[in-house]
XYZ file of C-alpha atoms in Angstrom:
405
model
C 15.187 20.694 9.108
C 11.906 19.462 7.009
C 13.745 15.949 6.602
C 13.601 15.878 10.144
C 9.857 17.034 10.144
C 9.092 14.558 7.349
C 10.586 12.025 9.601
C 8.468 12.817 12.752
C 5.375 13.540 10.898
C 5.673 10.381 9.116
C 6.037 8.084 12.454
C 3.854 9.801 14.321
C 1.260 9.334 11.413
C 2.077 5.522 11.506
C 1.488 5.888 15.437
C -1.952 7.400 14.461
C -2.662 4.193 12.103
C -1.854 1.906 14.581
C -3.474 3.476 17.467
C -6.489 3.580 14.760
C -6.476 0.003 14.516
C -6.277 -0.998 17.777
C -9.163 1.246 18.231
C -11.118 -0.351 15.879
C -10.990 -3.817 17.728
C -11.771 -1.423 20.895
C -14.710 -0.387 19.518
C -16.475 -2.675 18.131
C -15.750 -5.113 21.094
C -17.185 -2.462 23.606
C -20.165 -2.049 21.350
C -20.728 -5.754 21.394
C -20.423 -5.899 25.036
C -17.231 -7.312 25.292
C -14.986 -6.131 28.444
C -11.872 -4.487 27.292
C -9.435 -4.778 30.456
C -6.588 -2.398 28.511
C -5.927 0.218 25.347
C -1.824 0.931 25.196
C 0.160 2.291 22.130
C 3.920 1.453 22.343
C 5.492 -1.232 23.828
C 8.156 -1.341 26.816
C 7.902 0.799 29.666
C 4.448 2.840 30.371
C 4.835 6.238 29.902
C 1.206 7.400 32.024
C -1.856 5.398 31.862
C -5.500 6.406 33.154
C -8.513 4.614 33.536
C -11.652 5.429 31.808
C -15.032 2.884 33.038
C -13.491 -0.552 33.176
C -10.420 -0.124 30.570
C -7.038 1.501 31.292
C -5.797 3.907 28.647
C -1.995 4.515 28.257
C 1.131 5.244 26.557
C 4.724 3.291 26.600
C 7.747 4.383 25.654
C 8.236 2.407 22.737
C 5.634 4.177 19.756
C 6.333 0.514 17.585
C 3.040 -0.986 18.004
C 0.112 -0.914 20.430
C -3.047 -3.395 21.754
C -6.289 -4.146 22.644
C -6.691 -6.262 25.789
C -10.497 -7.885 25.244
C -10.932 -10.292 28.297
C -11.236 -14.035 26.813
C -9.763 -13.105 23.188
C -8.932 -17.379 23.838
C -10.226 -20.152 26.020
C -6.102 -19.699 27.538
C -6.810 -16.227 28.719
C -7.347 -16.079 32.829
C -11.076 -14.716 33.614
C -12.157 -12.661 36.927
C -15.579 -13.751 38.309
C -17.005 -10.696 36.551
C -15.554 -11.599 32.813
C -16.948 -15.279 32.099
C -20.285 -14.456 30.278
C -18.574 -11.507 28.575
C -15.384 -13.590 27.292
C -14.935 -13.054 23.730
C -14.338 -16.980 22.810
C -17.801 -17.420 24.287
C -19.420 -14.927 21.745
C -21.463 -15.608 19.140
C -19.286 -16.384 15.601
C -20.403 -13.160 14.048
C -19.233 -10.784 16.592
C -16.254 -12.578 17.015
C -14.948 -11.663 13.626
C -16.589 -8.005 13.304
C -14.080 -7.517 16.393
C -11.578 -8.714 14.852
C -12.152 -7.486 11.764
C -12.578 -4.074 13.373
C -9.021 -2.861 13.119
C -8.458 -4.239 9.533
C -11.801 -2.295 8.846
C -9.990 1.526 10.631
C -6.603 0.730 8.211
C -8.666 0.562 5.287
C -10.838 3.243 6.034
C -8.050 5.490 7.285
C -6.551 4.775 3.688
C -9.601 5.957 1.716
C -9.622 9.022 3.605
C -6.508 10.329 3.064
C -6.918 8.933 -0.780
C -9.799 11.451 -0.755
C -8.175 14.062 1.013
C -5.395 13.448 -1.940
C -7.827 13.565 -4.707
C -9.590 17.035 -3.401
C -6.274 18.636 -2.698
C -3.771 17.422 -5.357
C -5.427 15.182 -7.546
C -4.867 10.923 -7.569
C -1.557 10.114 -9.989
C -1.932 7.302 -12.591
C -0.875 3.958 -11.237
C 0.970 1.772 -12.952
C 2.925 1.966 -16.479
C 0.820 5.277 -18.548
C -0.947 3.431 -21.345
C -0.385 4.077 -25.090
C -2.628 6.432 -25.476
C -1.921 10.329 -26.801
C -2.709 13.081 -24.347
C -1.604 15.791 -26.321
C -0.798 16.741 -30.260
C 2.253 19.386 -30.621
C 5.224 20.202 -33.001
C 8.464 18.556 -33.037
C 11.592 20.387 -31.404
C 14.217 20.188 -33.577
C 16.662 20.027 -30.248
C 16.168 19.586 -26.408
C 18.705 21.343 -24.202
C 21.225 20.164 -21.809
C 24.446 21.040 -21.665
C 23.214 23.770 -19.621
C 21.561 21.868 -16.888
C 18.772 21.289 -18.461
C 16.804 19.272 -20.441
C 13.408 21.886 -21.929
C 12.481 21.590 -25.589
C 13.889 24.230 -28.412
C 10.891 26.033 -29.342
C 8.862 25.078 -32.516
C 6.011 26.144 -34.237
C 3.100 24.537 -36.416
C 1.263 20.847 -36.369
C 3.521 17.903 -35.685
C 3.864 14.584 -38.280
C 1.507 13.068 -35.751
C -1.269 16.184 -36.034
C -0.794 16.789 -39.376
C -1.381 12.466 -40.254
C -5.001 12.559 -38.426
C -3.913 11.148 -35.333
C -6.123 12.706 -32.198
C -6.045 13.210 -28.829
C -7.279 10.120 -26.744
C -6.259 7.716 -29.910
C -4.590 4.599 -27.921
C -1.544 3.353 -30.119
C -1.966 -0.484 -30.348
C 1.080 -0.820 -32.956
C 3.659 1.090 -34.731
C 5.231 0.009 -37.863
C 4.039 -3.403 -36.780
C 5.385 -3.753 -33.521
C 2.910 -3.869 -30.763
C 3.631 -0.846 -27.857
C 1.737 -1.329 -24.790
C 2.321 1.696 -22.363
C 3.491 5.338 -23.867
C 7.175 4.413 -23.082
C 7.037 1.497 -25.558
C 5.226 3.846 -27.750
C 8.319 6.486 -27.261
C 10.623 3.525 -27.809
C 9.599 2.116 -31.431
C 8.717 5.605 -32.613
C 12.157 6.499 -32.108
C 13.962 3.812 -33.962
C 11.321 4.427 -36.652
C 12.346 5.791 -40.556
C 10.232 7.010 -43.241
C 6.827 6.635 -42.878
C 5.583 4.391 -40.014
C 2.000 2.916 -39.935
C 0.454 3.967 -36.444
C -2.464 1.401 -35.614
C -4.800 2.718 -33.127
C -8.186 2.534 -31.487
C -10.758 5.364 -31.600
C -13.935 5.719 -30.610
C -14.499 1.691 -30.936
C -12.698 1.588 -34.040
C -9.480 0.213 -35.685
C -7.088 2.667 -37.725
C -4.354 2.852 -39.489
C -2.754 6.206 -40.023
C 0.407 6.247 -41.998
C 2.915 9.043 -40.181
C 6.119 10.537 -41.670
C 8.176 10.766 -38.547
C 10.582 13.911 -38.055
C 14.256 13.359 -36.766
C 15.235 15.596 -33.502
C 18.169 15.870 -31.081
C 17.523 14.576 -27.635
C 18.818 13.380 -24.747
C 18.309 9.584 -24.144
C 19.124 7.109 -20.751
C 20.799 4.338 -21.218
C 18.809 1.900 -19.285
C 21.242 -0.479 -17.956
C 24.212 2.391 -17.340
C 22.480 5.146 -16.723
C 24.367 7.079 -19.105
C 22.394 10.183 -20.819
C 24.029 10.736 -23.956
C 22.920 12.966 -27.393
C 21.515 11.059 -29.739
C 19.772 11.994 -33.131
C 15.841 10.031 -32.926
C 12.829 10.229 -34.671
C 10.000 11.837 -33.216
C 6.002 12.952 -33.980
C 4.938 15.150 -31.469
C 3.059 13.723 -29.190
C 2.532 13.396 -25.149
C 1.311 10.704 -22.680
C -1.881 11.847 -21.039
C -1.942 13.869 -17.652
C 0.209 11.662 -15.247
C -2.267 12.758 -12.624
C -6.565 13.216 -12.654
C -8.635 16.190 -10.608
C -11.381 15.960 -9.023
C -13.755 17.853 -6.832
C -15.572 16.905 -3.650
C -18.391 15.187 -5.482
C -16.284 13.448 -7.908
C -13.776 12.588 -5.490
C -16.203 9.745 -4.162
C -15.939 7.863 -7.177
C -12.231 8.531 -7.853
C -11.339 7.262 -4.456
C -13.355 4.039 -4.819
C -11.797 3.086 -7.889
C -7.975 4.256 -6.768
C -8.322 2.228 -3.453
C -9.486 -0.808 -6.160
C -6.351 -0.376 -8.000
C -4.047 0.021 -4.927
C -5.190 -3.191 -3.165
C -4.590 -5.061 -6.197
C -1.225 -3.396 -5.692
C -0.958 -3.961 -2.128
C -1.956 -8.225 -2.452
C 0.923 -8.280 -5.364
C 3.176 -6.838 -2.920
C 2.516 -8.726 -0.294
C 2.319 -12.092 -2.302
C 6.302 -11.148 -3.221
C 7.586 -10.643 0.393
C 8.827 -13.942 0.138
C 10.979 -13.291 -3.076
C 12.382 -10.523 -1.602
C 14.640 -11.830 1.052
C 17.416 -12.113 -1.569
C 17.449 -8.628 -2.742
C 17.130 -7.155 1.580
C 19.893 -9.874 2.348
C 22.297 -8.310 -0.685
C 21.860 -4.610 0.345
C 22.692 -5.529 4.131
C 25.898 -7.516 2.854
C 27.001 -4.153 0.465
C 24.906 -5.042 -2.709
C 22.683 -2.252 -4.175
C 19.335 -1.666 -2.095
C 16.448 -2.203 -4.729
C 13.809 0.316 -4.305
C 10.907 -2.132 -4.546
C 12.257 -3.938 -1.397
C 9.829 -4.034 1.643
C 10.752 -1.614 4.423
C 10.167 -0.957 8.187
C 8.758 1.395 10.139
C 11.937 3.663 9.794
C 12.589 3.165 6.417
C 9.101 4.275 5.812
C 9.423 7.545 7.915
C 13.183 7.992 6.259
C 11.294 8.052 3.139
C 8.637 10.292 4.231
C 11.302 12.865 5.529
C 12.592 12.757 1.845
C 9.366 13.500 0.314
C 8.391 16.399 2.767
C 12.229 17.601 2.311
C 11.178 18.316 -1.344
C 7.804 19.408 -0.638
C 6.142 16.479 -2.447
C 3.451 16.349 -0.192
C 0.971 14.552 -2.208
C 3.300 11.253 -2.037
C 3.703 11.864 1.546
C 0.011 11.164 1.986
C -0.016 8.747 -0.832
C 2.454 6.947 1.491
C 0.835 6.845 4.400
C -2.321 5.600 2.629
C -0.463 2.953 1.374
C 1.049 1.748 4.555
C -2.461 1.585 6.093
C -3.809 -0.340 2.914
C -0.684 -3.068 3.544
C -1.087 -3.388 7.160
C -4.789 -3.917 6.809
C -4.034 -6.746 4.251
C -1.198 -7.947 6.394
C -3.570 -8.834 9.010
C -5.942 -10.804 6.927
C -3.525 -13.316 6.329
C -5.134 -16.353 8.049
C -1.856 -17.239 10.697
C -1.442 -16.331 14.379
C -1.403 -14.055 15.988
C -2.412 -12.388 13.348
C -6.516 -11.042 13.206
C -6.651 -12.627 10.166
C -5.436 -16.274 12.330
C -8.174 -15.121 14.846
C -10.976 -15.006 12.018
C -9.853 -18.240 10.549
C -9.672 -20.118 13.823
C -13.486 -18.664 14.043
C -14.488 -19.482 10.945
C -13.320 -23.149 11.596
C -15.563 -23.389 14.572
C -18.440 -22.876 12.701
C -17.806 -24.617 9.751
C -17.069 -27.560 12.595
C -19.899 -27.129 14.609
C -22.429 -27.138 11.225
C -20.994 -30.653 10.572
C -21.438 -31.728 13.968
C -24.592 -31.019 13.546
C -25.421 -32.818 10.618
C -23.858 -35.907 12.521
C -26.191 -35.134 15.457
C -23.483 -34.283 17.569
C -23.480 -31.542 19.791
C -21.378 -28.290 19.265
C -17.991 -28.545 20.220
C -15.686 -26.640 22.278
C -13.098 -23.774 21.824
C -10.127 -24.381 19.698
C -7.382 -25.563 21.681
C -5.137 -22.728 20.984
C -2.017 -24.862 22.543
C -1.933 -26.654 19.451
C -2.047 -24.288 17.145
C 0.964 -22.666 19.548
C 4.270 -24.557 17.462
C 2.702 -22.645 13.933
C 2.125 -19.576 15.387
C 5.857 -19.643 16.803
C 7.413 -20.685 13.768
C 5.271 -17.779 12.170
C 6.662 -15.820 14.367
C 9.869 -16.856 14.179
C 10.345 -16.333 10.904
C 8.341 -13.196 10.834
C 10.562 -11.310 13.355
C 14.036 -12.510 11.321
C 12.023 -10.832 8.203
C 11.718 -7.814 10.195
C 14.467 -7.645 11.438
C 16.582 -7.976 8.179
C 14.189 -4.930 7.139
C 15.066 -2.719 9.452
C 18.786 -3.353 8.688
C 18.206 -2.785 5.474
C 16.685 0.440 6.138
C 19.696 1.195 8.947
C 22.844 0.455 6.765
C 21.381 0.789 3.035
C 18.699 2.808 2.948
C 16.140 3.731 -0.369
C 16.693 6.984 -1.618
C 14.092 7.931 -3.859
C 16.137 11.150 -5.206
């Protein structure tokens, strides 16, 4: 029952992004005094629609998508007698592109909100690989459960090697025994093929040390990487943790937390989107009864299957996390400078003006509209291929799809 209400909640918060966006070019092109003939979310068949001043508001029957009718959005779009001196191709370059940049602008900003609404309520999780550095200083357990179920520590008393050698909390492992470690799970690595005495290079406080550490051998459970396989194994340990996988905040702290998170994740976001490409391989496998890779791209139901599995476990947090995500990729999505995307729109904009400055240095007079019917052949191929790239998503997501658990 609360994979199903994962599921809804999760589509009808990608509904709420969409209709967000759409909104945003809405907006700002009614604030610019630009007529908007028609608002609908969905696609296919209209549902009800009402009108509201000069736009018509409505639903269809198809919650995939949603738009913004502004009256000239091209010099190809058929004008009433009333609509010529408010067409949008006839608007000044600037307003133009903040209308167009308008629903881009609601994605993002819907993001950062729920970011902040993460960071007040839950906290915001590390992202990325968790750094070498030690978060916490404890003895070594001579075992670690498991044949129970299990996997908790056998209790233990007194410093650990790592303690007891002068290493501190918030030292940031550079090397061990020579071998550089980068994140805590290279750290974990070399430390546990370690013997003897092991030289732990670190950096404190702007400094360089090296503190030689007599490492303790302990039972534990390790992963095969490549099988999967947990097996017992006899390691060599120190006692020490990786730093809390996830920061607090408060309301006034949150501000800067956000800012810096929503850095990070579209740093994030433009790697992802700069491997689409790449990734037709790995979607194409998993449809033809390969193994679905969980960094694949997904659809719109992939994405709410996924959200269904969160919510089934209670993980709320990612279920947010999610969502801000999705808003953060579709927002960066439609920057890319192609047709029909906004991002084609802005670019087609931003040639007219770089056009019209050099006409004017010629002493020629400023040009016309782009002739959108010859951009038309790259915006089909565009779409073209965009559509086949959906489409092998969503059967991805149909006959194979992620399971996170």
């Amino acid at each position: 029952m609360m994979f199903v209400l994962g599921v809804v909640l999760f589509a009808l918060g990608i509904a709420v992004s969409i209709a967000l966006h759409e909104a945003g070019h809405m907006w700002t092109a009614q604030r610019l005094g630009m007529k908007v003939r028609r608002y609908y979310i969905g696609f296919g068949p209209r549902l009800f629609s009402f009108r509201r001043g000069e736009t018509e508001y409505g639903l269809k029957a198809i919650p995939a998508g949603g738009f913004c009718d502004i009256a000239g959005m091209t010099a190809l779009d058929e004008l009433a007698p009333d609509e010529h001196e408010r067409a949008m191709f006839k608007q000044k370059a600037w307003k133009r592109v903040v209308v167009m940049s308008g629903g881009i602008a609601m994605n993002f900003v819907l993001g950062m909100v729920l970011i902040f609404g993460l960071a007040v309520a839950w906290g915001l999780p590390r992202l990325g690989e968790t750094p070498a550095e030690i978060g916490d200083l404890s003895c070594v357990a001579p075992t670690q459960a498991g044949e129970s179920g299990g996997y908790e520590l056998a209790p233990c008393s007194g410093p650990g090697p790592a303690a007891a050698a002068g290493l501190e909390v918030g030292d940031v492992v550079v090397s061990v025994g020579g071998t550089e470690v980068a994140t805590f799970a290279d750290l974990v690595d070399v430390t546990r093929a370690a013997t003897g005495t092991v030289d732990f290079v670190v950096e404190r406080d702007g400094r360089t040390l090296t503190i030689p550490v007599p490492v303790q051998s302990a039972q534990r459970w390790v992963q095969d990487p490549e099988t999967g396989a947990i097996t017992s194994e006899t390691v060599s340990a120190i006692g020490v943790a990786a730093p809390p996988s996830v920061t607090e905040y408060n309301a006034v702290t949150a501000v800067g937390g956000t800012l810096q998170f929503t850095g990070d994740m579209f740093v994030l976001t433009a790697q992802a989107l700069a491997d689409l490409p790449s990734k037709v391989g790995a979607l194409w496998e998993s449809v033809t009864g390969g193994e679905r890779d969980p960094d694949t791209p997904i659809s719109v139901v992939g994405a709410s299957v996924i959200g269904g599995q969160v919510a089934e476990r209670g993980i709320w947090q990612m279920f947010v996390l999610l969502l801000a995500q999705l808003n953060f990729f579709l927002g960066m999505f439609n920057l890319l400078p192609l047709l029909p995307l906004d991002g084609g729109h802005i670019a087609v904009v931003a040639y007219e003006k770089v056009r019209n400055w050099i006409r004017g240095l010629r002493g020629l007079p400023v040009g016309g509209p782009v002739d959108y019917t010859k951009l038309l052949p790259v915006t089909y191929v565009f779409v073209l291929i965009g559509g086949a790239f959906m489409l092998l998503t969503l059967t991805a997501d149909i006959v194979n799809p992620i399971q996170l658990f």
